Coordinates of C-alpha atoms and ligand atoms in Angstrom, one line a residue:
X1 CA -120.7 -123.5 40.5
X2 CA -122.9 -122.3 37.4
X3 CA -127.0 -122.4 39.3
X4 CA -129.3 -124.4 37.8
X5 CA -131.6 -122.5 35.7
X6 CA -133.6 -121.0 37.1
X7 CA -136.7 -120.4 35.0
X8 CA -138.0 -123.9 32.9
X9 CA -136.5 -123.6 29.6
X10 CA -138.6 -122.0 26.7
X11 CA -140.2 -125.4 25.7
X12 CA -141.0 -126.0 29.2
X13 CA -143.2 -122.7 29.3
X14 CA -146.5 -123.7 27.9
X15 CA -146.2 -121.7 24.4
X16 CA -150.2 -121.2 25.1
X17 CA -149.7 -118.8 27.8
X18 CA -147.4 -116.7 25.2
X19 CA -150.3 -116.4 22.5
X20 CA -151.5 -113.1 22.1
X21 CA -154.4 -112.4 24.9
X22 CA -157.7 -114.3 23.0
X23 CA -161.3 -113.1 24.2
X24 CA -162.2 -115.9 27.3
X25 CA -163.8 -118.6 25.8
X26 CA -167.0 -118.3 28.6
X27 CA -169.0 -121.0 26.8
X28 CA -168.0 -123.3 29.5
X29 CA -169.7 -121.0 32.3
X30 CA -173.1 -120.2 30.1
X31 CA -176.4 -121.2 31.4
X32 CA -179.1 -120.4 30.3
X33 CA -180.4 -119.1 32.7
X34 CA -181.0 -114.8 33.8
X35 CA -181.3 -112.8 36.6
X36 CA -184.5 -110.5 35.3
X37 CA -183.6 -106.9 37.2
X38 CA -186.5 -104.7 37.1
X39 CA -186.0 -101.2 37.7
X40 CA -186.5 -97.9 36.8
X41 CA -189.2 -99.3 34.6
X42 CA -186.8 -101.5 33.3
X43 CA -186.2 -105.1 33.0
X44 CA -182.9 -106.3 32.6
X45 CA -181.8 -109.7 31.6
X46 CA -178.6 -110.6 33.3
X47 CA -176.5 -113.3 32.5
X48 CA -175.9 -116.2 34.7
X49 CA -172.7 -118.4 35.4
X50 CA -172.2 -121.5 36.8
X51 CA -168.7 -123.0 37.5
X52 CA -167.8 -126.6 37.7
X53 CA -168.9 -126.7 41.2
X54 CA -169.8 -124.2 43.6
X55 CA -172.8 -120.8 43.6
X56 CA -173.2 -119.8 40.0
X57 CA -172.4 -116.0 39.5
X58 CA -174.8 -113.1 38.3
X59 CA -172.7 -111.5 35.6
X60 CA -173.3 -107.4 36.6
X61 CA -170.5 -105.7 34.7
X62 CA -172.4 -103.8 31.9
X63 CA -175.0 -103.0 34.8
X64 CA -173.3 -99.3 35.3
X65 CA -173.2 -99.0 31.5
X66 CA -177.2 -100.0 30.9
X67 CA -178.7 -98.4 34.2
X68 CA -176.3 -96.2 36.0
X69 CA -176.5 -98.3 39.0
X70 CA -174.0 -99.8 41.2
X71 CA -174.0 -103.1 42.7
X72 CA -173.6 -102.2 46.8
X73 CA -171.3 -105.0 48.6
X74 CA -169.4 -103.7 51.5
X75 CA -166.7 -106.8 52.0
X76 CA -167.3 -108.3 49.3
X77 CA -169.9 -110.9 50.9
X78 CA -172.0 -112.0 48.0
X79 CA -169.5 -110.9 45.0
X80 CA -167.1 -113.0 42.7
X81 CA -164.1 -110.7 41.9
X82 CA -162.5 -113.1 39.4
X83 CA -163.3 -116.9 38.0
X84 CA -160.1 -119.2 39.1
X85 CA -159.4 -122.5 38.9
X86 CA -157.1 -122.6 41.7
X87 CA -158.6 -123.4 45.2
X88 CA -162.3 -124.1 45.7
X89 CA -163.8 -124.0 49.5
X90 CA -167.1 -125.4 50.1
X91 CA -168.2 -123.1 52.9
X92 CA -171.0 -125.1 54.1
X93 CA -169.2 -128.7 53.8
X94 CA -166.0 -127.8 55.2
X95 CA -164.4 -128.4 52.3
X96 CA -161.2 -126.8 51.1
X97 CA -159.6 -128.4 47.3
X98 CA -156.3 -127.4 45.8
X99 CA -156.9 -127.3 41.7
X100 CA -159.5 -130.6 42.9
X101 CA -157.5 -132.3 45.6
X102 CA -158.5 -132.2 49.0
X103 CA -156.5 -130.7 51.6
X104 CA -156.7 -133.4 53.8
X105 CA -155.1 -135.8 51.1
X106 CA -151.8 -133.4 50.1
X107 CA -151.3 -133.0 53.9
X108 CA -151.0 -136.2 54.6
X109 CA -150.0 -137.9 51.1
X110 CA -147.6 -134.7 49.4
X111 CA -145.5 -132.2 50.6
X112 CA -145.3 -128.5 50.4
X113 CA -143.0 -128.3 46.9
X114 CA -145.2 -130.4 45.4
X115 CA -147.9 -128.4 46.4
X116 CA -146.6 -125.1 45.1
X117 CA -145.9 -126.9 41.9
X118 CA -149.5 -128.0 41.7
X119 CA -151.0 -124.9 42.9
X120 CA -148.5 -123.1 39.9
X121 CA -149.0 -125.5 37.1
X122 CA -152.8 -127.5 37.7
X123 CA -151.5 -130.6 38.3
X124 CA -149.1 -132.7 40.4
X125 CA -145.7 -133.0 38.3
X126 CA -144.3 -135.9 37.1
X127 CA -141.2 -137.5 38.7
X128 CA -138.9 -135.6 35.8
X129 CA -141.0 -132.2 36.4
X130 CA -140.4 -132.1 39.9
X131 CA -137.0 -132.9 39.8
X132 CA -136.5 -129.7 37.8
X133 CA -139.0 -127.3 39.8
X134 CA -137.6 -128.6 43.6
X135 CA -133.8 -128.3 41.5
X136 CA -134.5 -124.9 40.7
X137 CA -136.0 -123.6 43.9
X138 CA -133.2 -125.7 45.8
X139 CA -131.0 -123.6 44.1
X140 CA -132.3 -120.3 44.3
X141 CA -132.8 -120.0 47.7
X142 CA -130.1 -117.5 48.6
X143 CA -130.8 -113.9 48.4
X144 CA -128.6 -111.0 47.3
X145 CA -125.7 -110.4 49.8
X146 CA -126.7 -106.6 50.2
X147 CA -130.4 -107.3 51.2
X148 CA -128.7 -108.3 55.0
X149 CA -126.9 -104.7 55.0
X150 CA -130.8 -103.7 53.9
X151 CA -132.0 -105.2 56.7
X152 CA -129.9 -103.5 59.4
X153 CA -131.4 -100.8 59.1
X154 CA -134.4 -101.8 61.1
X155 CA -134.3 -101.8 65.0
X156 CA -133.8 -105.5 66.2
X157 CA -136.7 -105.1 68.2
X158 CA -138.6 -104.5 65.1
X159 CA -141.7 -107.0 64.5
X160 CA -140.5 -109.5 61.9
X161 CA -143.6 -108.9 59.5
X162 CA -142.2 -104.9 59.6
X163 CA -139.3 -106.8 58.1
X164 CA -140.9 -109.1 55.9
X165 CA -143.0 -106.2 54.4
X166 CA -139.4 -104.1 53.4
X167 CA -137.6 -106.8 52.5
X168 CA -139.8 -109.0 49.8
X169 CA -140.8 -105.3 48.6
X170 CA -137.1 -104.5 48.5
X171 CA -136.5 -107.3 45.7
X172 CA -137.7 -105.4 43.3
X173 CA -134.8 -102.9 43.8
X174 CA -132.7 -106.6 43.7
X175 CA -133.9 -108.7 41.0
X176 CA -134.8 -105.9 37.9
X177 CA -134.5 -109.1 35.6
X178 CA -137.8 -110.6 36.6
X179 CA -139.9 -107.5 36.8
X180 CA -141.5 -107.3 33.3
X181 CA -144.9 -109.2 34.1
X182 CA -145.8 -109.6 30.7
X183 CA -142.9 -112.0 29.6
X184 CA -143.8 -115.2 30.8
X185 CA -140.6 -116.1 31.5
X186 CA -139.7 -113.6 33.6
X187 CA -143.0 -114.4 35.6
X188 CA -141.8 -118.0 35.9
X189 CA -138.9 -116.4 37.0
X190 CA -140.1 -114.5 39.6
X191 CA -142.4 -116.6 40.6
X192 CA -140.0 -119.3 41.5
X193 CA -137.9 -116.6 42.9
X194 CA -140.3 -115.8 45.8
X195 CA -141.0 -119.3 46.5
X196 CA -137.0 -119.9 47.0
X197 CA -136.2 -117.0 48.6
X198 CA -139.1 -116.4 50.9
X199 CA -138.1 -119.0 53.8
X200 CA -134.5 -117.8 53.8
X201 CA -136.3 -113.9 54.3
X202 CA -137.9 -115.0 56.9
X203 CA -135.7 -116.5 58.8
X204 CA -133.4 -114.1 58.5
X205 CA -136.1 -112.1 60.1
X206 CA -136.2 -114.3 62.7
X207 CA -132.6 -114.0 63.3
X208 CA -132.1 -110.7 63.6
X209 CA -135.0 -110.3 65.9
X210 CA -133.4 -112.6 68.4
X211 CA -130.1 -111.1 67.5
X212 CA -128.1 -114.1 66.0
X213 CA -126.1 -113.9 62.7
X214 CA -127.9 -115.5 59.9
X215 CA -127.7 -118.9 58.6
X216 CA -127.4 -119.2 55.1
X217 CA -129.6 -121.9 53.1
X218 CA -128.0 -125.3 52.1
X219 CA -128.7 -127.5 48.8
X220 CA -129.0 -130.9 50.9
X221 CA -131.9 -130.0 53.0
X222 CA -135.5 -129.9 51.9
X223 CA -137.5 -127.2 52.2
X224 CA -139.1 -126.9 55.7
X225 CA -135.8 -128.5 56.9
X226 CA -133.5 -125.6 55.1
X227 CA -136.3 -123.6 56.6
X228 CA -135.7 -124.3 60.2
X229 CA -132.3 -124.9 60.3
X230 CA -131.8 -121.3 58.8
X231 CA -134.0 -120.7 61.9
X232 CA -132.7 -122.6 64.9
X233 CA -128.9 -123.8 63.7
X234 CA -126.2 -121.3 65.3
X235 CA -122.4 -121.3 63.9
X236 CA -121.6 -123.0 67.2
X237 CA -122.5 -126.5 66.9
X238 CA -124.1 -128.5 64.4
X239 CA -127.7 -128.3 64.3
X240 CA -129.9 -131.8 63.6
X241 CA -133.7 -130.9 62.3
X242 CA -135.8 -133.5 64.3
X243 CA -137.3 -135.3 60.8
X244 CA -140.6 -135.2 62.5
X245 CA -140.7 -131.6 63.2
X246 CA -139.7 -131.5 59.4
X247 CA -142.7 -133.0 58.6
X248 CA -145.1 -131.5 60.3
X249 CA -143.7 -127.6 59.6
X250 CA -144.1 -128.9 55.6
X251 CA -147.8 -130.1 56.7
X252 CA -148.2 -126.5 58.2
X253 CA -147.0 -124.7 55.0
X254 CA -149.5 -127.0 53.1
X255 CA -152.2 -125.8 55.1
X256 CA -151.7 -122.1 54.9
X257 CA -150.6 -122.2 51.1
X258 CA -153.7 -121.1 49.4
X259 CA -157.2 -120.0 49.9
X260 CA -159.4 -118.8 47.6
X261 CA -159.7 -115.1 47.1
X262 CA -159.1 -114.0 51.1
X263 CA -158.2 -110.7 51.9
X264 CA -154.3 -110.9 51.0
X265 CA -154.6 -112.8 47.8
X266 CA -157.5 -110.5 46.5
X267 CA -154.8 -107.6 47.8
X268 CA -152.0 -109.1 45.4
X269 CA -154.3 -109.7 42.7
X270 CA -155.4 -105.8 43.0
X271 CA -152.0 -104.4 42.9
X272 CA -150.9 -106.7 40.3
X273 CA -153.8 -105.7 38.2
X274 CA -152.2 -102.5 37.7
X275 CA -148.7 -103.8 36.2
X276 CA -146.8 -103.3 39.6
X277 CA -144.0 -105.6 39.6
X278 CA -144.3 -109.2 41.3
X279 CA -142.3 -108.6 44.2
X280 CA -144.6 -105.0 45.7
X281 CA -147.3 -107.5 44.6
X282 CA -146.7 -109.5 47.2
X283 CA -145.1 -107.3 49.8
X284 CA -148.7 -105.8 50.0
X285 CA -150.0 -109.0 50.4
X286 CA -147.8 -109.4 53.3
X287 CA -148.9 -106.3 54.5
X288 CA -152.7 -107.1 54.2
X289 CA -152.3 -110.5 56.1
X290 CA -150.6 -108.8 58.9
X291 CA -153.9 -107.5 60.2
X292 CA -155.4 -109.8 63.0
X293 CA -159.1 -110.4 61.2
X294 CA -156.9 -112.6 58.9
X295 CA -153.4 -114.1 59.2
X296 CA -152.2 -111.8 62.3
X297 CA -154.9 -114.0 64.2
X298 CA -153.0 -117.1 64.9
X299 CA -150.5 -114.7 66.7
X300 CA -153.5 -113.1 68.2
X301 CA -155.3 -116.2 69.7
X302 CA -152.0 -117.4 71.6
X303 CA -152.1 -114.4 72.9
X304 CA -155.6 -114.6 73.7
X305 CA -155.0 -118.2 75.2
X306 CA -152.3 -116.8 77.2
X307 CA -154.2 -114.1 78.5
X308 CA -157.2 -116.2 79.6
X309 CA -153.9 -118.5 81.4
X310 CA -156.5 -121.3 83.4
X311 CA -159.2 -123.2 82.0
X312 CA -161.7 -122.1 84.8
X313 CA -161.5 -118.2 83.2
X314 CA -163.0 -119.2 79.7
X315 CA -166.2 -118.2 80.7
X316 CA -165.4 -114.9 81.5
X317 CA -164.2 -114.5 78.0
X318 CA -166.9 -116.5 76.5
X319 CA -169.2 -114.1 78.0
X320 CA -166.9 -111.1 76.5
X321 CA -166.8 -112.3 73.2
X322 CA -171.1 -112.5 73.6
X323 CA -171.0 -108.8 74.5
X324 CA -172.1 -106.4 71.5
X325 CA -170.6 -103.8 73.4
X326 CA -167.3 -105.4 74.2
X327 CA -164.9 -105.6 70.6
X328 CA -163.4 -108.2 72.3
X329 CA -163.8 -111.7 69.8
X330 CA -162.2 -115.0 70.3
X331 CA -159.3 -114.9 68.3
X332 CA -159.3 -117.9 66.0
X333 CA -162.6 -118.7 65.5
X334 CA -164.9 -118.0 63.3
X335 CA -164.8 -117.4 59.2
X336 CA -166.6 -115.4 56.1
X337 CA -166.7 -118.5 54.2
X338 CA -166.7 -121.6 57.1
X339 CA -169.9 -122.1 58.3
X340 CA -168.6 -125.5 59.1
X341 CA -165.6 -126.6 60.9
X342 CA -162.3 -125.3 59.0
X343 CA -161.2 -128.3 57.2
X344 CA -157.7 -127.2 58.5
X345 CA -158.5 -126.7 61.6
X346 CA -159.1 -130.7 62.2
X347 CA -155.4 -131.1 60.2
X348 CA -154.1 -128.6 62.3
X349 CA -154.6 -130.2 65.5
X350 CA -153.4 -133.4 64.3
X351 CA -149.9 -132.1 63.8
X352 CA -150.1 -130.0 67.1
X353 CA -150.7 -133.5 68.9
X354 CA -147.9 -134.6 67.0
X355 CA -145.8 -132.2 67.5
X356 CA -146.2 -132.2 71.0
X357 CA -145.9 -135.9 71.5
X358 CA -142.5 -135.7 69.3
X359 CA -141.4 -133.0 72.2
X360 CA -142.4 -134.6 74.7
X361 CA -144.9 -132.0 76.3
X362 CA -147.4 -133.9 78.3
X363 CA -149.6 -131.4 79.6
X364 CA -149.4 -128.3 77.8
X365 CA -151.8 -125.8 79.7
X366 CA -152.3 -123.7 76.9
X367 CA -153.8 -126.6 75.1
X368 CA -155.8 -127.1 77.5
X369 CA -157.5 -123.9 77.1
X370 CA -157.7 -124.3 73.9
X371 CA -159.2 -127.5 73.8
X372 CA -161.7 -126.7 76.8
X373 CA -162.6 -123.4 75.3
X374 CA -163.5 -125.1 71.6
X375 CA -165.6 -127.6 73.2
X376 CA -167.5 -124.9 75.4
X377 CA -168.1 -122.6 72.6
X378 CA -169.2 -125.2 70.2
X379 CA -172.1 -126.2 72.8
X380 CA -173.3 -122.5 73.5
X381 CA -175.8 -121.2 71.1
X382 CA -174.3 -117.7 70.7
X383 CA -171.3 -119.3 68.5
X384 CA -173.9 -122.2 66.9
X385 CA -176.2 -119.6 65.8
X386 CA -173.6 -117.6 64.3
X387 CA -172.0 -121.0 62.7
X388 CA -168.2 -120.2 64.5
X389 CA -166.1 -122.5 65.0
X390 CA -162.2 -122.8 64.9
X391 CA -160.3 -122.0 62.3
X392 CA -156.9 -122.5 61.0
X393 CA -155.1 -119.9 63.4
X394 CA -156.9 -121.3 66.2
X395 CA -154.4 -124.7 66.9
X396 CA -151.4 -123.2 64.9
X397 CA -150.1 -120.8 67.4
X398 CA -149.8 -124.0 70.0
X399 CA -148.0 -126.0 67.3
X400 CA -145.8 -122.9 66.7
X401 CA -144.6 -121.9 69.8
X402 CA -143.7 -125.8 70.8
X403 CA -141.8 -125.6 67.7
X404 CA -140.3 -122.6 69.2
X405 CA -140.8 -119.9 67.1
X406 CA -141.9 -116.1 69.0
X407 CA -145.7 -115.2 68.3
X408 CA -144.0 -112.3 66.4
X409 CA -142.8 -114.8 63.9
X410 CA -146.5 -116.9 63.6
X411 CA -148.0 -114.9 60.6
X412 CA -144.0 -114.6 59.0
X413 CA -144.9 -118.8 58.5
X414 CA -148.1 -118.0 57.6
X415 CA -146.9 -115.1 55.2
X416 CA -144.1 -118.0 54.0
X417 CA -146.6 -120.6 53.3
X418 CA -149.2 -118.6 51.3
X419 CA -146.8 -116.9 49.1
X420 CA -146.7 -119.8 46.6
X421 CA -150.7 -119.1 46.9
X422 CA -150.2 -115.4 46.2
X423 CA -148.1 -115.9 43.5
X424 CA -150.2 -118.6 41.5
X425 CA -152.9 -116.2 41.9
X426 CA -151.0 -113.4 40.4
X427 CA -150.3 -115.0 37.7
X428 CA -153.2 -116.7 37.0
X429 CA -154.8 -112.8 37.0
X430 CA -152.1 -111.6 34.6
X431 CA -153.0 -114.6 32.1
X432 CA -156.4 -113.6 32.2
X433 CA -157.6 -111.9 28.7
X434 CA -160.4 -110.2 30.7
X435 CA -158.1 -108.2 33.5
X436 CA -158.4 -105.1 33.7
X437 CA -157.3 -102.8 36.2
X438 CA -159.2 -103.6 39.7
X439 CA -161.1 -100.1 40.2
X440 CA -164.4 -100.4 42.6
X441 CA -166.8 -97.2 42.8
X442 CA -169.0 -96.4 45.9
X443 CA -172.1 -95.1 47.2
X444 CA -170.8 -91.3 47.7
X445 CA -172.3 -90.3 51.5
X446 CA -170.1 -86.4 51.3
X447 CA -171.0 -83.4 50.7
X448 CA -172.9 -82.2 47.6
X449 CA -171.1 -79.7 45.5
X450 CA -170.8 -76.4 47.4
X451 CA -168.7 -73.1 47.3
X452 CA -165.1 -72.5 48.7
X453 CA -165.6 -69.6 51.4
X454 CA -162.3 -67.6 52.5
X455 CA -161.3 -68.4 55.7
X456 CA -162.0 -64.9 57.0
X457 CA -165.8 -65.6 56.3
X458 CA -165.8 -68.7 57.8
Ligands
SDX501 C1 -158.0 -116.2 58.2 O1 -160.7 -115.3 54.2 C2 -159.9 -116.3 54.4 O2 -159.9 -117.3 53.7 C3 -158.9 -116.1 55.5 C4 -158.1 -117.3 55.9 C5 -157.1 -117.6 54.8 O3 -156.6 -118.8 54.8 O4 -156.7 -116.7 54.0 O5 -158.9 -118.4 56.2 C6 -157.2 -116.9 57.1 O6 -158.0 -115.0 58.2 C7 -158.9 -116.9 59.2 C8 -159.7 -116.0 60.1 C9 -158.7 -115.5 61.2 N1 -159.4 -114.4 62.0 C10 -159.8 -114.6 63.2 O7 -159.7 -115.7 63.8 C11 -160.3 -113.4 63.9 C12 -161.6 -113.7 64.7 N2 -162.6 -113.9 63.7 C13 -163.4 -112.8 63.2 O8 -162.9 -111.5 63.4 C14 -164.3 -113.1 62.1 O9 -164.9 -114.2 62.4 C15 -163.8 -113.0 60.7 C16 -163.0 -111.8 60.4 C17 -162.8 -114.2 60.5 C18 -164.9 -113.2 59.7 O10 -165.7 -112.0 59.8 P1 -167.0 -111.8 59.0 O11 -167.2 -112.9 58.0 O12 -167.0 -110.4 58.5 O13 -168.1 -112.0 60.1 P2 -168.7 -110.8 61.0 O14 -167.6 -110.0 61.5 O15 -169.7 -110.1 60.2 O16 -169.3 -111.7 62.2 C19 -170.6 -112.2 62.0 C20 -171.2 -112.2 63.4 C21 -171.0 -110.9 64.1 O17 -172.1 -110.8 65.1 P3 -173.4 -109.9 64.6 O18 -172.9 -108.5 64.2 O19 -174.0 -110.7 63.5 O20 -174.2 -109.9 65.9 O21 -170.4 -113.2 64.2 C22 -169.7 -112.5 65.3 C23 -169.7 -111.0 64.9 O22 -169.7 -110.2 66.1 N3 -168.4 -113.0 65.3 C24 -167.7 -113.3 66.4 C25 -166.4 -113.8 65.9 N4 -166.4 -113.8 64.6 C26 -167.6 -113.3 64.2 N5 -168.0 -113.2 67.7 C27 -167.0 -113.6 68.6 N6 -165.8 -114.1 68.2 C28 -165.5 -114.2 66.9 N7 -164.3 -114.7 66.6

């Protein structure tokens, strides 16, 4: 059976993105407004954007060149590393808008394809355009037959991201006809490539952790459906995705598909600004999510909710997470950019409700915790002071394990979700006529030039 293509054909590519790189028209951003800097006798004018909504931006980059100075901004509190118009969060508001449309809206009124389309393209496709895009990532879900033989070599108690790390990095060495990032249609390519193949990755992940053969994709299911029955069908019997469950894993990969320029996406956009190929773009994006400050956290705070186990020990780890000298935080609370309830958050525990009516689980004591414990620490002024509150990972491990996937496997569906973020990203950064290689300096804290000494003087 020949695939359907799987890149748009070349009308289909906007011919704009194939024009030479043009200076950034910044006209838009101009105000006229400037930061006056005044130092070493000096008083610099510095130029100031604004951006259709959101904190306008001091423009610093010729700052080095005119003072020798550095900016200082350790986690990158109060910098803008890029302009985007993908995802805009409203910190304050608790608002979270994929290229405009709130959250809340494409959760409950889209699904996750259409989505990725949107976050890919700007806008929400026609009928005719998203009959070709869900066509083409329908059909391209299947991964090279070797990359299974690739994956044996791990140990099957490996952790699934270990395997989600070698495997997406592992395309590269798979698909060398969608590597060369400045032919758009080999980006296309391999941008619709990851979106295809990256549920079938990770359940094959899943698979082999449990020890069960893996189950290969099929063209009649959509995509969270493909993506659980590769998960939870065996060869024994036939295996029925509950619709509902369906629905609400889609409404999960919504949630977690973008989000601004977090720690993974600003990892991708950093390797990719130095030419690597798509695919170890977003294996060390993968990589960078893994940590528990960022999407290891959902996996974190069920474990943090099964380690407190009763509601009447939440003080005790109230009182921990209080404690300067204990590291101990709650795991799934809290945000750089929320200062305000986590627009997903609310979304999220919707579907866990849902889900866990569909399945029937009355009294789930984890949620129990979980819902004692947000109400607590959103009445004690520690966690009102410091404006936390429940994010995204706090709900989704719940939802997750009712759905009955491991912990191990929470940030793989996270990982899943945001790759169609990571890649829009990416390419957005490789269209820009202003990247440049992503190369920070620092404030240097070592030793001053001194003399080697032989080791017989020293
Ligand atoms: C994600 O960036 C993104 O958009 C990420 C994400 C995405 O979609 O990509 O939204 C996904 O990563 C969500 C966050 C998941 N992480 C967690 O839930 C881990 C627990 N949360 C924290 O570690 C923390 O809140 C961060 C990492 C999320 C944010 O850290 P910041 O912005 O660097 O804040 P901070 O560490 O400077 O904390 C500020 C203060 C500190 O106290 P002081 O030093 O001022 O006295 O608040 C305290 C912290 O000790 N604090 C917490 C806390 N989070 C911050 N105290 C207890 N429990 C917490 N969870």
């Amino acid at each position: 059976m020949e695939a359907a293509p799987l890149g748009p054909t070349d009308q289909q590519i906007n011919v704009k993105e194939q024009v030479e790189k043009m200076t950034k028209d910044r006209s838009a951003h101009q105000t006229n407004d400037v930061a006056k800097l005044e130092v070493d006798g000096k008083t610099l004018e510095l130029p100031i954007y604004k951006g259709v909504v959101g904190p306008r931006a001091i423009d610093v980059s010729k700052l080095y060149g005119q003072t020798g100075l550095f900016t200082f901004d350790p986690g990158f509190t109060s910098t803008a590393s890029c302009d985007s118009d993908i995802t805009y969060i409203d910190g304050d508001k608790g608002e979270l808008l994929y290229r405009g449309y709130p959250i809340e809206q494409l959760a409950d009124k889209g699904d996750f394809l259409e989505t990725a389309y949107l976050l890919l393209n700007g806008d929400l496709p026609s009928k005719a355009e998203f009959a070709e895009f869900s066509k083409a990532i329908t059909n391209h879900t299947m991964v090279h037959e070797q990359m299974q033989y690739f994956m044996r070599g791990f140990r099957r108690d490996a952790h699934p991201m270990a395997i989600m790390v070698g495997m997406v990095g592992a395309l590269s060495a798979f698909y060398h006809d969608s590597t060369d990032i400045n032919d758009p249609k080999q980006r296309m390519i391999a941008s619709r490539r990851m979106i295809a193949k990256i549920p079938t990755i990770a359940a094959m992940a899943y698979k082999y952790s449990v020890g069960q053969p893996m189950v290969y994709p099929r063209n009649d299911l959509g995509y969270a459906e493909n993506f659980l029955h590769m998960c939870f069908a065996v060869p024994a019997e036939e295996y029925k995705v509950n619709p509902v469950i369906a629905r609400a894993m889609d409404k999960i990969f919504i949630l977690h598909a973008d989000h601004e320029q977090n720690a993974s996406t600003s990892t991708v956009r950093l390797a990719g600004s130095s030419g690597a190929n798509p695919f170890a773009c977003m294996a060390a994006g993968i990589a960078c999510l893994w940590g528990p400050a960022h999407g290891g956290a959902n996996e974190a705070a069920l474990n943090m909710l099964q380690e407190i186990g009763t509601v009447d020990r939440i003080p005790e780890f109230v009182a921990k997470a209080k404690d300067k000298d204990d590291p101990f935080r709650l795991m799934g609370f809290g945000h750089r950019v929320y200062k305000n309830y986590d627009p997903r958050a609310t979304v999220m525990q919707q579907a866990c409700h849902e889900v866990l009516k569909e399945l029937g689980i009355k009294d789930d004591p984890l949620l129990d915790v979980a819902m004692e414990l947000e109400k607590i620490a959103l009445n004690d002024p520690y966690f009102i002071e410091k404006k936390l509150y429940p994010n995204i990972d706090f709900y989704s491990g719940i939802t997750l394990k009712a759905l009955g996937f491991p912990t191990t496997m929470f940030t793989v569906l996270f990982a899943l979700a945001r790759t169609v973020g990571w890649v829009a990203q990416w390419n957005e950064m490789i269209q820009d006529p202003e990247q440049r290689i992503g190369r920070p300096r620092q404030l240097y804290n070592g030793a001053a030039s001194r003399d080697y000494t032989d080791i017989a003087k020293r």
